[in-house]
PDB file of C-alpha atoms in Angstrom:
ATOM      1  CA  UNK A   1      53.293  32.787 -31.004  1.00 47.00           C
ATOM      2  CA  UNK A   2      52.919  35.161 -28.064  1.00 49.00           C
ATOM      3  CA  UNK A   3      56.102  36.892 -28.993  1.00 50.00           C
ATOM      4  CA  UNK A   4      56.206  39.661 -31.640  1.00 51.00           C
ATOM      5  CA  UNK A   5      58.857  38.863 -34.278  1.00 49.00           C
ATOM      6  CA  UNK A   6      59.048  41.619 -36.831  1.00 56.00           C
ATOM      7  CA  UNK A   7      61.697  39.840 -38.820  1.00 53.00           C
ATOM      8  CA  UNK A   8      59.512  36.586 -39.220  1.00 47.00           C
ATOM      9  CA  UNK A   9      57.993  35.972 -42.622  1.00 52.00           C
ATOM     10  CA  UNK A  10      54.245  36.566 -43.121  1.00 56.00           C
ATOM     11  CA  UNK A  11      53.288  34.682 -46.453  1.00 59.00           C
ATOM     12  CA  UNK A  12      49.527  35.642 -46.273  1.00 58.00           C
ATOM     13  CA  UNK A  13      49.954  38.824 -44.910  1.00 64.00           C
ATOM     14  CA  UNK A  14      47.546  38.567 -41.663  1.00 57.00           C
ATOM     15  CA  UNK A  15      49.892  39.918 -39.203  1.00 58.00           C
ATOM     16  CA  UNK A  16      50.712  36.228 -37.977  1.00 54.00           C
ATOM     17  CA  UNK A  17      54.249  35.110 -38.921  1.00 53.00           C
ATOM     18  CA  UNK A  18      54.303  31.788 -40.807  1.00 47.00           C
ATOM     19  CA  UNK A  19      56.032  29.870 -37.711  1.00 50.00           C
ATOM     20  CA  UNK A  20      52.816  30.660 -35.672  1.00 64.00           C
ATOM     21  CA  UNK A  21      50.387  29.473 -38.463  1.00 86.00           C
ATOM     22  CA  UNK A  22      48.159  26.803 -37.212  1.00 95.00           C
ATOM     23  CA  UNK A  23      45.755  25.119 -39.696  1.00 96.00           C
ATOM     24  CA  UNK A  24      42.794  22.807 -39.106  1.00 96.00           C
ATOM     25  CA  UNK A  25      42.616  19.902 -41.433  1.00 96.00           C
ATOM     26  CA  UNK A  26      39.173  18.186 -41.503  1.00 96.00           C
ATOM     27  CA  UNK A  27      38.812  14.154 -42.083  1.00 95.00           C
ATOM     28  CA  UNK A  28      36.435  12.300 -44.095  1.00 92.00           C
ATOM     29  CA  UNK A  29      33.666  12.722 -44.378  1.00 91.00           C
ATOM     30  CA  UNK A  30      34.257  16.511 -44.292  1.00 93.00           C
ATOM     31  CA  UNK A  31      37.462  16.665 -45.931  1.00 90.00           C
ATOM     32  CA  UNK A  32      36.199  17.188 -49.268  1.00 86.00           C
ATOM     33  CA  UNK A  33      34.238  20.842 -48.782  1.00 83.00           C
ATOM     34  CA  UNK A  34      30.799  20.974 -48.339  1.00 88.00           C
ATOM     35  CA  UNK A  35      28.865  18.100 -46.790  1.00 92.00           C
ATOM     36  CA  UNK A  36      25.053  17.178 -47.206  1.00 92.00           C
ATOM     37  CA  UNK A  37      23.215  16.183 -44.094  1.00 92.00           C
ATOM     38  CA  UNK A  38      19.500  16.054 -43.419  1.00 88.00           C
ATOM     39  CA  UNK A  39      17.552  16.827 -40.411  1.00 89.00           C
ATOM     40  CA  UNK A  40      17.668  14.225 -37.860  1.00 90.00           C
ATOM     41  CA  UNK A  41      20.943  12.892 -38.984  1.00 91.00           C
ATOM     42  CA  UNK A  42      24.155  13.131 -37.264  1.00 92.00           C
ATOM     43  CA  UNK A  43      27.787  13.362 -38.620  1.00 94.00           C
ATOM     44  CA  UNK A  44      30.989  12.919 -36.631  1.00 96.00           C
ATOM     45  CA  UNK A  45      33.421  16.189 -37.244  1.00 97.00           C
ATOM     46  CA  UNK A  46      37.107  15.310 -36.922  1.00 97.00           C
ATOM     47  CA  UNK A  47      40.074  17.567 -37.614  1.00 97.00           C
ATOM     48  CA  UNK A  48      43.818  17.734 -36.833  1.00 97.00           C
ATOM     49  CA  UNK A  49      46.153  20.520 -36.587  1.00 97.00           C
ATOM     50  CA  UNK A  50      49.289  21.159 -38.761  1.00 96.00           C
ATOM     51  CA  UNK A  51      51.949  24.094 -38.608  1.00 94.00           C
ATOM     52  CA  UNK A  52      52.608  26.218 -41.665  1.00 88.00           C
ATOM     53  CA  UNK A  53      55.017  23.610 -43.134  1.00 91.00           C
ATOM     54  CA  UNK A  54      52.222  20.610 -42.779  1.00 93.00           C
ATOM     55  CA  UNK A  55      53.557  19.077 -39.889  1.00 94.00           C
ATOM     56  CA  UNK A  56      51.132  17.614 -37.171  1.00 95.00           C
ATOM     57  CA  UNK A  57      50.633  19.447 -33.977  1.00 95.00           C
ATOM     58  CA  UNK A  58      50.567  16.734 -31.293  1.00 94.00           C
ATOM     59  CA  UNK A  59      50.184  18.560 -28.266  1.00 94.00           C
ATOM     60  CA  UNK A  60      46.378  19.474 -27.257  1.00 95.00           C
ATOM     61  CA  UNK A  61      45.827  23.232 -27.783  1.00 95.00           C
ATOM     62  CA  UNK A  62      42.634  25.341 -26.761  1.00 94.00           C
ATOM     63  CA  UNK A  63      40.771  24.908 -29.577  1.00 97.00           C
ATOM     64  CA  UNK A  64      36.851  24.784 -29.998  1.00 97.00           C
ATOM     65  CA  UNK A  65      34.315  24.103 -33.268  1.00 98.00           C
ATOM     66  CA  UNK A  66      31.420  26.402 -33.863  1.00 98.00           C
ATOM     67  CA  UNK A  67      28.700  25.330 -36.082  1.00 97.00           C
ATOM     68  CA  UNK A  68      26.626  28.229 -37.202  1.00 97.00           C
ATOM     69  CA  UNK A  69      23.729  28.822 -39.478  1.00 96.00           C
ATOM     70  CA  UNK A  70      20.068  29.662 -39.856  1.00 93.00           C
ATOM     71  CA  UNK A  71      18.103  29.390 -36.475  1.00 93.00           C
ATOM     72  CA  UNK A  72      14.734  27.233 -36.140  1.00 90.00           C
ATOM     73  CA  UNK A  73      12.104  29.645 -36.893  1.00 85.00           C
ATOM     74  CA  UNK A  74      14.202  31.830 -38.972  1.00 75.00           C
ATOM     75  CA  UNK A  75      15.402  35.334 -38.994  1.00 79.00           C
ATOM     76  CA  UNK A  76      18.348  34.669 -36.838  1.00 92.00           C
ATOM     77  CA  UNK A  77      21.755  32.675 -36.414  1.00 95.00           C
ATOM     78  CA  UNK A  78      22.050  29.798 -34.251  1.00 95.00           C
ATOM     79  CA  UNK A  79      25.490  28.844 -33.033  1.00 97.00           C
ATOM     80  CA  UNK A  80      26.330  25.434 -31.319  1.00 97.00           C
ATOM     81  CA  UNK A  81      29.709  25.533 -29.737  1.00 98.00           C
ATOM     82  CA  UNK A  82      31.798  22.478 -29.196  1.00 98.00           C
ATOM     83  CA  UNK A  83      34.762  22.713 -26.726  1.00 97.00           C
ATOM     84  CA  UNK A  84      37.192  20.789 -24.586  1.00 96.00           C
ATOM     85  CA  UNK A  85      35.821  22.457 -21.680  1.00 94.00           C
ATOM     86  CA  UNK A  86      32.262  21.468 -21.656  1.00 94.00           C
ATOM     87  CA  UNK A  87      33.171  17.991 -23.033  1.00 95.00           C
ATOM     88  CA  UNK A  88      31.666  18.309 -26.489  1.00 97.00           C
ATOM     89  CA  UNK A  89      34.823  18.239 -28.162  1.00 98.00           C
ATOM     90  CA  UNK A  90      37.365  15.330 -27.632  1.00 97.00           C
ATOM     91  CA  UNK A  91      41.089  15.087 -28.367  1.00 97.00           C
ATOM     92  CA  UNK A  92      42.243  11.798 -29.357  1.00 95.00           C
ATOM     93  CA  UNK A  93      45.926  11.837 -28.522  1.00 94.00           C
ATOM     94  CA  UNK A  94      46.934   8.197 -29.340  1.00 93.00           C
ATOM     95  CA  UNK A  95      45.979   8.580 -33.008  1.00 91.00           C
ATOM     96  CA  UNK A  96      48.416   9.410 -35.888  1.00 92.00           C
ATOM     97  CA  UNK A  97      48.085  12.319 -36.222  1.00 93.00           C
ATOM     98  CA  UNK A  98      46.239  13.060 -33.125  1.00 96.00           C
ATOM     99  CA  UNK A  99      43.046  14.677 -33.842  1.00 97.00           C
ATOM    100  CA  UNK A 100      39.625  16.544 -32.315  1.00 98.00           C
ATOM    101  CA  UNK A 101      36.223  15.215 -32.695  1.00 97.00           C
ATOM    102  CA  UNK A 102      32.672  16.420 -32.127  1.00 98.00           C
ATOM    103  CA  UNK A 103      29.242  14.501 -32.552  1.00 97.00           C
ATOM    104  CA  UNK A 104      27.191  17.147 -34.441  1.00 96.00           C
ATOM    105  CA  UNK A 105      23.561  15.357 -34.117  1.00 95.00           C
ATOM    106  CA  UNK A 106      20.952  17.398 -35.467  1.00 93.00           C
ATOM    107  CA  UNK A 107      18.163  16.098 -33.323  1.00 93.00           C
ATOM    108  CA  UNK A 108      20.328  17.981 -30.341  1.00 95.00           C
ATOM    109  CA  UNK A 109      21.381  20.569 -32.297  1.00 95.00           C
ATOM    110  CA  UNK A 110      18.506  21.520 -34.908  1.00 94.00           C
ATOM    111  CA  UNK A 111      18.832  22.736 -38.254  1.00 94.00           C
ATOM    112  CA  UNK A 112      16.721  23.841 -41.252  1.00 92.00           C
ATOM    113  CA  UNK A 113      16.259  21.727 -44.286  1.00 91.00           C
ATOM    114  CA  UNK A 114      17.629  24.299 -47.291  1.00 91.00           C
ATOM    115  CA  UNK A 115      20.057  25.920 -44.880  1.00 92.00           C
ATOM    116  CA  UNK A 116      23.731  26.483 -45.196  1.00 94.00           C
ATOM    117  CA  UNK A 117      25.786  25.705 -42.028  1.00 96.00           C
ATOM    118  CA  UNK A 118      29.449  26.519 -41.315  1.00 97.00           C
ATOM    119  CA  UNK A 119      31.734  24.639 -39.025  1.00 97.00           C
ATOM    120  CA  UNK A 120      34.887  26.886 -38.014  1.00 98.00           C
ATOM    121  CA  UNK A 121      37.962  25.924 -35.777  1.00 98.00           C
ATOM    122  CA  UNK A 122      39.356  28.489 -33.662  1.00 97.00           C
ATOM    123  CA  UNK A 123      42.636  28.422 -31.848  1.00 96.00           C
ATOM    124  CA  UNK A 124      41.969  31.085 -29.137  1.00 92.00           C
ATOM    125  CA  UNK A 125      40.198  33.400 -31.233  1.00 93.00           C
ATOM    126  CA  UNK A 126      41.817  32.803 -34.227  1.00 94.00           C
ATOM    127  CA  UNK A 127      39.940  31.136 -37.034  1.00 96.00           C
ATOM    128  CA  UNK A 128      41.950  28.228 -38.572  1.00 96.00           C
ATOM    129  CA  UNK A 129      39.989  26.322 -40.891  1.00 96.00           C
ATOM    130  CA  UNK A 130      36.366  25.959 -41.668  1.00 96.00           C
ATOM    131  CA  UNK A 131      33.737  23.413 -43.724  1.00 96.00           C
ATOM    132  CA  UNK A 132      30.182  23.963 -45.072  1.00 96.00           C
ATOM    133  CA  UNK A 133      27.293  21.775 -44.194  1.00 95.00           C
ATOM    134  CA  UNK A 134      24.208  21.953 -46.543  1.00 94.00           C
ATOM    135  CA  UNK A 135      21.028  20.791 -45.102  1.00 93.00           C
ATOM    136  CA  UNK A 136      18.833  19.168 -47.391  1.00 91.00           C
ATOM    137  CA  UNK A 137      15.581  17.250 -46.789  1.00 85.00           C
ATOM    138  CA  UNK A 138      15.749  13.497 -47.028  1.00 69.00           C
ATOM    139  CA  UNK A 139      19.239  13.659 -48.338  1.00 51.00           C
ATOM    140  CA  UNK A 140      21.680  11.039 -47.816  1.00 53.00           C
ATOM    141  CA  UNK A 141      24.706  12.018 -46.061  1.00 49.00           C
ATOM    142  CA  UNK A 142      27.589  12.896 -48.756  1.00 51.00           C
ATOM    143  CA  UNK A 143      30.077  15.205 -50.074  1.00 49.00           C
ATOM    144  CA  UNK A 144      28.592  16.982 -53.295  1.00 47.00           C
ATOM    145  CA  UNK A 145      29.342  19.379 -56.052  1.00 41.00           C
ATOM    146  CA  UNK A 146      28.151  22.787 -55.294  1.00 36.00           C
ATOM    147  CA  UNK A 147      28.004  25.918 -57.525  1.00 31.00           C
ATOM    148  CA  UNK A 148      28.045  28.105 -54.336  1.00 31.00           C
ATOM    149  CA  UNK A 149      31.814  27.043 -53.214  1.00 31.00           C
ATOM    150  CA  UNK A 150      33.000  25.726 -56.302  1.00 29.00           C
ATOM    151  CA  UNK A 151      34.119  22.502 -54.307  1.00 31.00           C
ATOM    152  CA  UNK A 152      33.547  19.439 -56.316  1.00 29.00           C
ATOM    153  CA  UNK A 153      33.653  16.087 -55.179  1.00 31.00           C
ATOM    154  CA  UNK A 154      36.142  13.798 -56.941  1.00 33.00           C
TER     155      UNK A 154
END
């Protein structure tokens, strides 16, 4: 990945060769797309990594998870960072596939009812996967149909 190879196929045209592509795949309950939470709730965000052919990446990588959205009080964006280095993101090596997990507790990480938040996984500085979190007052946690993203719950 750190060595340029001009002959390598780049299917999506992003400047990163297919052999170097890494994708984050979210586990349930976030696997279906946008997920509804409410102020005062918590959800475990779990994901694993695959290569461009869908094979699990089993070694720990320098990834981080960022959850961004409307700051309490409005007007600006709040970003919560979950990382291996600060202990807020954990790597579960013994599972198949090995996965990363973070506990997103809206009491510790305040959210705004009616707000949309995005959880983005980064490998170094490259975004490799994302999922939406929709905050509804007194909602039950669930995946749901949304018109803004076209994600539908089966």
